[in-house]
């Protein structure tokens, strides 16, 4: 986070004297942070069934997902994805249950 935004500031440093540059940079930073959280949450949501299987070893992934969900409000997407995974992977006659 700090590295990326430091790089952006260094690249655009000569533009600091342009009116409204700081507000533009702040807006860009906010959008990039949201985009990063949204992409990471989407990735974790797609892996959620496997994360549950690996619990409690997957606790750090769940904590990361909780932080991202609080910033992106993707909880409905998580619920839908997990519901589909349950329907696809659970309660099938003849499924191996040794694990």
mmCIF file of N, CA and C in Angstrom:
data_model
loop_
_atom_site.group_PDB
_atom_site.id
_atom_site.type_symbol
_atom_site.label_atom_id
_atom_site.label_comp_id
_atom_site.label_asym_id
_atom_site.label_seq_id
_atom_site.Cartn_x
_atom_site.Cartn_y
_atom_site.Cartn_z
ATOM 1 N N UNK A 1 0.828 -1.194 0.000
ATOM 2 C CA UNK A 1 0.000 0.000 0.000
ATOM 3 C C UNK A 1 0.873 1.258 0.000
ATOM 4 N N UNK A 2 1.719 1.389 0.982
ATOM 5 C CA UNK A 2 2.578 2.578 1.067
ATOM 6 C C UNK A 2 3.536 2.651 -0.121
ATOM 7 N N UNK A 3 4.058 1.493 -0.536
ATOM 8 C CA UNK A 3 5.011 1.464 -1.640
ATOM 9 C C UNK A 3 4.352 1.934 -2.934
ATOM 10 N N UNK A 4 3.150 1.426 -3.207
ATOM 11 C CA UNK A 4 2.461 1.781 -4.448
ATOM 12 C C UNK A 4 2.169 3.268 -4.508
ATOM 13 N N UNK A 5 1.654 3.821 -3.415
ATOM 14 C CA UNK A 5 1.278 5.228 -3.439
ATOM 15 C C UNK A 5 2.494 6.143 -3.373
ATOM 16 N N UNK A 6 3.564 5.677 -2.786
ATOM 17 C CA UNK A 6 4.812 6.449 -2.826
ATOM 18 C C UNK A 6 5.312 6.518 -4.265
ATOM 19 N N UNK A 7 5.220 5.407 -4.978
ATOM 20 C CA UNK A 7 5.636 5.378 -6.369
ATOM 21 C C UNK A 7 4.790 6.344 -7.201
ATOM 22 N N UNK A 8 3.488 6.334 -6.997
ATOM 23 C CA UNK A 8 2.606 7.237 -7.744
ATOM 24 C C UNK A 8 2.970 8.695 -7.457
ATOM 25 N N UNK A 9 3.221 9.010 -6.192
ATOM 26 C CA UNK A 9 3.599 10.387 -5.845
ATOM 27 C C UNK A 9 4.914 10.769 -6.500
ATOM 28 N N UNK A 10 5.873 9.831 -6.517
ATOM 29 C CA UNK A 10 7.169 10.119 -7.131
ATOM 30 C C UNK A 10 7.042 10.348 -8.643
ATOM 31 N N UNK A 11 6.189 9.579 -9.277
ATOM 32 C CA UNK A 11 6.004 9.718 -10.715
ATOM 33 C C UNK A 11 5.365 11.059 -11.049
ATOM 34 N N UNK A 12 4.371 11.456 -10.231
ATOM 35 C CA UNK A 12 3.629 12.681 -10.511
ATOM 36 C C UNK A 12 4.112 13.882 -9.708
ATOM 37 N N UNK A 13 5.256 13.757 -9.051
ATOM 38 C CA UNK A 13 5.771 14.832 -8.201
ATOM 39 C C UNK A 13 5.853 16.174 -8.925
ATOM 40 N N UNK A 14 6.311 16.230 -10.160
ATOM 41 C CA UNK A 14 6.374 17.538 -10.825
ATOM 42 C C UNK A 14 4.993 18.186 -11.004
ATOM 43 N N UNK A 15 3.935 17.420 -10.908
ATOM 44 C CA UNK A 15 2.586 17.945 -11.124
ATOM 45 C C UNK A 15 1.972 18.545 -9.861
ATOM 46 N N UNK A 16 2.687 18.525 -8.736
ATOM 47 C CA UNK A 16 2.121 18.987 -7.474
ATOM 48 C C UNK A 16 1.705 20.447 -7.488
ATOM 49 N N UNK A 17 2.312 21.231 -8.348
ATOM 50 C CA UNK A 17 1.956 22.657 -8.384
ATOM 51 C C UNK A 17 0.691 22.920 -9.207
ATOM 52 N N UNK A 18 0.152 21.901 -9.831
ATOM 53 C CA UNK A 18 -1.092 22.042 -10.601
ATOM 54 C C UNK A 18 -2.267 22.117 -9.620
ATOM 55 N N UNK A 19 -3.152 23.088 -9.782
ATOM 56 C CA UNK A 19 -4.297 23.205 -8.871
ATOM 57 C C UNK A 19 -5.164 21.937 -8.895
ATOM 58 N N UNK A 20 -5.515 21.473 -7.721
ATOM 59 C CA UNK A 20 -6.357 20.292 -7.595
ATOM 60 C C UNK A 20 -5.621 18.973 -7.692
ATOM 61 N N UNK A 21 -4.271 19.028 -7.795
ATOM 62 C CA UNK A 21 -3.506 17.791 -7.940
ATOM 63 C C UNK A 21 -3.621 16.911 -6.709
ATOM 64 N N UNK A 22 -3.516 17.515 -5.525
ATOM 65 C CA UNK A 22 -3.563 16.709 -4.299
ATOM 66 C C UNK A 22 -4.910 16.023 -4.137
ATOM 67 N N UNK A 23 -5.995 16.705 -4.470
ATOM 68 C CA UNK A 23 -7.309 16.063 -4.360
ATOM 69 C C UNK A 23 -7.450 14.954 -5.405
ATOM 70 N N UNK A 24 -6.873 15.152 -6.574
ATOM 71 C CA UNK A 24 -6.890 14.119 -7.608
ATOM 72 C C UNK A 24 -6.101 12.894 -7.149
ATOM 73 N N UNK A 25 -4.938 13.131 -6.566
ATOM 74 C CA UNK A 25 -4.104 12.047 -6.061
ATOM 75 C C UNK A 25 -4.812 11.290 -4.936
ATOM 76 N N UNK A 26 -5.475 12.012 -4.060
ATOM 77 C CA UNK A 26 -6.222 11.395 -2.968
ATOM 78 C C UNK A 26 -7.363 10.544 -3.518
ATOM 79 N N UNK A 27 -8.051 11.050 -4.513
ATOM 80 C CA UNK A 27 -9.138 10.310 -5.150
ATOM 81 C C UNK A 27 -8.615 9.045 -5.819
ATOM 82 N N UNK A 28 -7.499 9.157 -6.487
ATOM 83 C CA UNK A 28 -6.882 8.008 -7.141
ATOM 84 C C UNK A 28 -6.501 6.951 -6.108
ATOM 85 N N UNK A 29 -5.920 7.389 -5.005
ATOM 86 C CA UNK A 29 -5.528 6.458 -3.953
ATOM 87 C C UNK A 29 -6.747 5.725 -3.397
ATOM 88 N N UNK A 30 -7.825 6.432 -3.168
ATOM 89 C CA UNK A 30 -9.049 5.824 -2.653
ATOM 90 C C UNK A 30 -9.590 4.790 -3.625
ATOM 91 N N UNK A 31 -9.594 5.137 -4.901
ATOM 92 C CA UNK A 31 -10.102 4.201 -5.913
ATOM 93 C C UNK A 31 -9.216 2.970 -6.036
ATOM 94 N N UNK A 32 -7.906 3.167 -5.999
ATOM 95 C CA UNK A 32 -6.993 2.026 -6.092
ATOM 96 C C UNK A 32 -7.126 1.105 -4.885
ATOM 97 N N UNK A 33 -7.275 1.675 -3.700
ATOM 98 C CA UNK A 33 -7.457 0.860 -2.501
ATOM 99 C C UNK A 33 -8.746 0.048 -2.600
ATOM 100 N N UNK A 34 -9.824 0.693 -3.033
ATOM 101 C CA UNK A 34 -11.094 -0.023 -3.176
ATOM 102 C C UNK A 34 -10.969 -1.142 -4.201
ATOM 103 N N UNK A 35 -10.338 -0.852 -5.340
ATOM 104 C CA UNK A 35 -10.167 -1.852 -6.389
ATOM 105 C C UNK A 35 -9.352 -3.040 -5.881
ATOM 106 N N UNK A 36 -8.279 -2.774 -5.147
ATOM 107 C CA UNK A 36 -7.448 -3.854 -4.607
ATOM 108 C C UNK A 36 -8.245 -4.710 -3.625
ATOM 109 N N UNK A 37 -9.002 -4.066 -2.729
ATOM 110 C CA UNK A 37 -9.819 -4.823 -1.782
ATOM 111 C C UNK A 37 -10.902 -5.630 -2.500
ATOM 112 N N UNK A 38 -11.499 -5.035 -3.514
ATOM 113 C CA UNK A 38 -12.560 -5.717 -4.255
ATOM 114 C C UNK A 38 -12.012 -6.939 -4.997
ATOM 115 N N UNK A 39 -10.871 -6.802 -5.639
ATOM 116 C CA UNK A 39 -10.257 -7.928 -6.356
ATOM 117 C C UNK A 39 -9.849 -9.039 -5.393
ATOM 118 N N UNK A 40 -9.261 -8.652 -4.272
ATOM 119 C CA UNK A 40 -8.831 -9.651 -3.296
ATOM 120 C C UNK A 40 -10.037 -10.373 -2.709
ATOM 121 N N UNK A 41 -11.096 -9.629 -2.383
ATOM 122 C CA UNK A 41 -12.307 -10.253 -1.837
ATOM 123 C C UNK A 41 -12.917 -11.198 -2.857
ATOM 124 N N UNK A 42 -12.964 -10.815 -4.106
ATOM 125 C CA UNK A 42 -13.514 -11.687 -5.148
ATOM 126 C C UNK A 42 -12.719 -12.982 -5.265
ATOM 127 N N UNK A 43 -11.412 -12.871 -5.150
ATOM 128 C CA UNK A 43 -10.572 -14.064 -5.215
ATOM 129 C C UNK A 43 -10.858 -14.987 -4.034
ATOM 130 N N UNK A 44 -10.912 -14.414 -2.836
ATOM 131 C CA UNK A 44 -11.183 -15.217 -1.642
ATOM 132 C C UNK A 44 -12.596 -15.806 -1.661
ATOM 133 N N UNK A 45 -13.564 -15.064 -2.191
ATOM 134 C CA UNK A 45 -14.933 -15.561 -2.281
ATOM 135 C C UNK A 45 -14.971 -16.803 -3.172
ATOM 136 N N UNK A 46 -14.238 -16.766 -4.263
ATOM 137 C CA UNK A 46 -14.218 -17.920 -5.163
ATOM 138 C C UNK A 46 -13.544 -19.133 -4.526
ATOM 139 N N UNK A 47 -12.704 -18.916 -3.526
ATOM 140 C CA UNK A 47 -11.992 -20.003 -2.833
ATOM 141 C C UNK A 47 -12.661 -20.397 -1.520
ATOM 142 N N UNK A 48 -13.819 -19.838 -1.218
ATOM 143 C CA UNK A 48 -14.395 -19.951 0.114
ATOM 144 C C UNK A 48 -14.663 -21.388 0.563
ATOM 145 N N UNK A 49 -15.161 -22.232 -0.307
ATOM 146 C CA UNK A 49 -15.435 -23.612 0.090
ATOM 147 C C UNK A 49 -14.154 -24.293 0.547
ATOM 148 N N UNK A 50 -13.074 -24.108 -0.197
ATOM 149 C CA UNK A 50 -11.791 -24.701 0.176
ATOM 150 C C UNK A 50 -11.235 -24.078 1.455
ATOM 151 N N UNK A 51 -11.490 -22.814 1.657
ATOM 152 C CA UNK A 51 -11.051 -22.148 2.889
ATOM 153 C C UNK A 51 -11.757 -22.771 4.083
ATOM 154 N N UNK A 52 -13.039 -23.076 3.934
ATOM 155 C CA UNK A 52 -13.787 -23.713 5.020
ATOM 156 C C UNK A 52 -13.243 -25.107 5.295
ATOM 157 N N UNK A 53 -12.928 -25.838 4.245
ATOM 158 C CA UNK A 53 -12.385 -27.189 4.414
ATOM 159 C C UNK A 53 -11.064 -27.143 5.183
ATOM 160 N N UNK A 54 -10.262 -26.143 4.929
ATOM 161 C CA UNK A 54 -8.941 -26.034 5.564
ATOM 162 C C UNK A 54 -8.964 -25.376 6.938
ATOM 163 N N UNK A 55 -10.144 -25.018 7.430
ATOM 164 C CA UNK A 55 -10.238 -24.376 8.743
ATOM 165 C C UNK A 55 -9.710 -25.323 9.808
ATOM 166 N N UNK A 56 -8.942 -24.911 10.783
ATOM 167 C CA UNK A 56 -8.566 -23.581 11.242
ATOM 168 C C UNK A 56 -7.277 -23.040 10.626
ATOM 169 N N UNK A 57 -6.647 -23.850 9.762
ATOM 170 C CA UNK A 57 -5.404 -23.378 9.129
ATOM 171 C C UNK A 57 -5.641 -22.173 8.226
ATOM 172 N N UNK A 58 -6.869 -21.985 7.781
ATOM 173 C CA UNK A 58 -7.181 -20.894 6.854
ATOM 174 C C UNK A 58 -7.662 -19.631 7.566
ATOM 175 N N UNK A 59 -7.489 -19.566 8.862
ATOM 176 C CA UNK A 59 -7.965 -18.410 9.628
ATOM 177 C C UNK A 59 -7.407 -17.077 9.107
ATOM 178 N N UNK A 60 -6.125 -16.984 8.738
ATOM 179 C CA UNK A 60 -5.634 -15.709 8.191
ATOM 180 C C UNK A 60 -6.379 -15.280 6.922
ATOM 181 N N UNK A 61 -6.748 -16.235 6.076
ATOM 182 C CA UNK A 61 -7.507 -15.901 4.861
ATOM 183 C C UNK A 61 -8.882 -15.360 5.228
ATOM 184 N N UNK A 62 -9.497 -15.927 6.243
ATOM 185 C CA UNK A 62 -10.808 -15.441 6.685
ATOM 186 C C UNK A 62 -10.723 -14.033 7.270
ATOM 187 N N UNK A 63 -9.651 -13.766 8.003
ATOM 188 C CA UNK A 63 -9.471 -12.421 8.568
ATOM 189 C C UNK A 63 -9.258 -11.394 7.453
ATOM 190 N N UNK A 64 -8.474 -11.765 6.440
ATOM 191 C CA UNK A 64 -8.286 -10.870 5.290
ATOM 192 C C UNK A 64 -9.607 -10.614 4.581
ATOM 193 N N UNK A 65 -10.386 -11.674 4.412
ATOM 194 C CA UNK A 65 -11.678 -11.535 3.742
ATOM 195 C C UNK A 65 -12.618 -10.656 4.546
ATOM 196 N N UNK A 66 -12.624 -10.812 5.853
ATOM 197 C CA UNK A 66 -13.485 -9.977 6.697
ATOM 198 C C UNK A 66 -13.148 -8.498 6.521
ATOM 199 N N UNK A 67 -11.866 -8.169 6.491
ATOM 200 C CA UNK A 67 -11.458 -6.771 6.307
ATOM 201 C C UNK A 67 -11.899 -6.254 4.941
ATOM 202 N N UNK A 68 -11.702 -7.058 3.902
ATOM 203 C CA UNK A 68 -12.096 -6.631 2.559
ATOM 204 C C UNK A 68 -13.607 -6.469 2.440
ATOM 205 N N UNK A 69 -14.367 -7.383 3.031
ATOM 206 C CA UNK A 69 -15.828 -7.293 2.959
ATOM 207 C C UNK A 69 -16.351 -6.049 3.666
ATOM 208 N N UNK A 70 -15.677 -5.665 4.738
ATOM 209 C CA UNK A 70 -16.122 -4.465 5.450
ATOM 210 C C UNK A 70 -15.909 -3.200 4.620
ATOM 211 N N UNK A 71 -14.989 -3.264 3.661
ATOM 212 C CA UNK A 71 -14.699 -2.087 2.835
ATOM 213 C C UNK A 71 -15.414 -2.117 1.481
ATOM 214 N N UNK A 72 -15.805 -3.306 1.021
ATOM 215 C CA UNK A 72 -16.377 -3.405 -0.320
ATOM 216 C C UNK A 72 -17.848 -3.820 -0.333
ATOM 217 N N UNK A 73 -18.351 -4.292 0.786
ATOM 218 C CA UNK A 73 -19.762 -4.697 0.901
ATOM 219 C C UNK A 73 -20.131 -5.768 -0.121
ATOM 220 N N UNK A 74 -19.288 -6.792 -0.223
ATOM 221 C CA UNK A 74 -19.528 -7.891 -1.149
ATOM 222 C C UNK A 74 -20.146 -9.102 -0.454
ATOM 223 N N UNK A 75 -20.719 -8.915 0.700
ATOM 224 C CA UNK A 75 -21.307 -10.028 1.444
ATOM 225 C C UNK A 75 -22.369 -10.770 0.635
ATOM 226 N N UNK A 76 -23.280 -10.085 -0.075
ATOM 227 C CA UNK A 76 -24.243 -10.834 -0.894
ATOM 228 C C UNK A 76 -23.569 -11.747 -1.926
ATOM 229 N N UNK A 77 -22.473 -11.305 -2.484
ATOM 230 C CA UNK A 77 -21.733 -12.123 -3.441
ATOM 231 C C UNK A 77 -21.145 -13.356 -2.756
ATOM 232 N N UNK A 78 -20.635 -13.177 -1.545
ATOM 233 C CA UNK A 78 -20.101 -14.305 -0.774
ATOM 234 C C UNK A 78 -21.191 -15.319 -0.485
ATOM 235 N N UNK A 79 -22.340 -14.858 -0.059
ATOM 236 C CA UNK A 79 -23.449 -15.749 0.278
ATOM 237 C C UNK A 79 -23.894 -16.536 -0.952
ATOM 238 N N UNK A 80 -24.037 -15.852 -2.069
ATOM 239 C CA UNK A 80 -24.461 -16.521 -3.296
ATOM 240 C C UNK A 80 -23.432 -17.558 -3.748
ATOM 241 N N UNK A 81 -22.169 -17.200 -3.720
ATOM 242 C CA UNK A 81 -21.112 -18.102 -4.151
ATOM 243 C C UNK A 81 -21.027 -19.328 -3.247
ATOM 244 N N UNK A 82 -21.109 -19.110 -1.955
ATOM 245 C CA UNK A 82 -21.028 -20.215 -1.008
ATOM 246 C C UNK A 82 -22.251 -21.124 -1.122
ATOM 247 N N UNK A 83 -23.411 -20.540 -1.328
ATOM 248 C CA UNK A 83 -24.630 -21.327 -1.513
ATOM 249 C C UNK A 83 -24.508 -22.220 -2.752
ATOM 250 N N UNK A 84 -23.983 -21.671 -3.835
ATOM 251 C CA UNK A 84 -23.794 -22.459 -5.057
ATOM 252 C C UNK A 84 -22.779 -23.577 -4.840
ATOM 253 N N UNK A 85 -21.720 -23.288 -4.099
ATOM 254 C CA UNK A 85 -20.705 -24.307 -3.826
ATOM 255 C C UNK A 85 -21.289 -25.431 -2.976
ATOM 256 N N UNK A 86 -22.115 -25.093 -1.994
ATOM 257 C CA UNK A 86 -22.755 -26.119 -1.171
ATOM 258 C C UNK A 86 -23.662 -26.999 -2.019
ATOM 259 N N UNK A 87 -24.448 -26.383 -2.888
ATOM 260 C CA UNK A 87 -25.352 -27.154 -3.746
ATOM 261 C C UNK A 87 -24.570 -28.064 -4.689
ATOM 262 N N UNK A 88 -23.442 -27.585 -5.163
ATOM 263 C CA UNK A 88 -22.649 -28.346 -6.125
ATOM 264 C C UNK A 88 -21.858 -29.467 -5.451
ATOM 265 N N UNK A 89 -21.330 -29.206 -4.261
ATOM 266 C CA UNK A 89 -20.369 -30.134 -3.658
ATOM 267 C C UNK A 89 -20.907 -30.982 -2.508
ATOM 268 N N UNK A 90 -22.035 -30.612 -1.954
ATOM 269 C CA UNK A 90 -22.540 -31.345 -0.788
ATOM 270 C C UNK A 90 -23.835 -32.066 -1.104
ATOM 271 N N UNK A 91 -24.135 -33.057 -0.274
ATOM 272 C CA UNK A 91 -25.392 -33.787 -0.307
ATOM 273 C C UNK A 91 -25.678 -34.447 -1.648
ATOM 274 N N UNK A 92 -24.660 -35.090 -2.186
ATOM 275 C CA UNK A 92 -24.831 -35.863 -3.415
ATOM 276 C C UNK A 92 -24.807 -37.344 -3.071
ATOM 277 N N UNK A 93 -25.803 -38.117 -3.493
ATOM 278 C CA UNK A 93 -25.793 -39.557 -3.219
ATOM 279 C C UNK A 93 -24.558 -40.195 -3.841
ATOM 280 N N UNK A 94 -23.919 -41.004 -3.096
ATOM 281 C CA UNK A 94 -22.738 -41.712 -3.590
ATOM 282 C C UNK A 94 -21.447 -40.928 -3.477
ATOM 283 N N UNK A 95 -21.504 -39.742 -2.910
ATOM 284 C CA UNK A 95 -20.273 -38.950 -2.763
ATOM 285 C C UNK A 95 -19.398 -39.560 -1.689
ATOM 286 N N UNK A 96 -18.115 -39.535 -1.898
ATOM 287 C CA UNK A 96 -17.158 -40.081 -0.937
ATOM 288 C C UNK A 96 -17.125 -39.177 0.296
ATOM 289 N N UNK A 97 -17.295 -39.742 1.487
ATOM 290 C CA UNK A 97 -17.326 -38.953 2.717
ATOM 291 C C UNK A 97 -16.210 -39.320 3.666
ATOM 292 N N UNK A 98 -15.136 -39.912 3.178
ATOM 293 C CA UNK A 98 -14.050 -40.322 4.060
ATOM 294 C C UNK A 98 -13.247 -39.146 4.574
ATOM 295 N N UNK A 99 -13.267 -38.024 3.888
ATOM 296 C CA UNK A 99 -12.514 -36.849 4.341
ATOM 297 C C UNK A 99 -13.300 -36.230 5.432
#
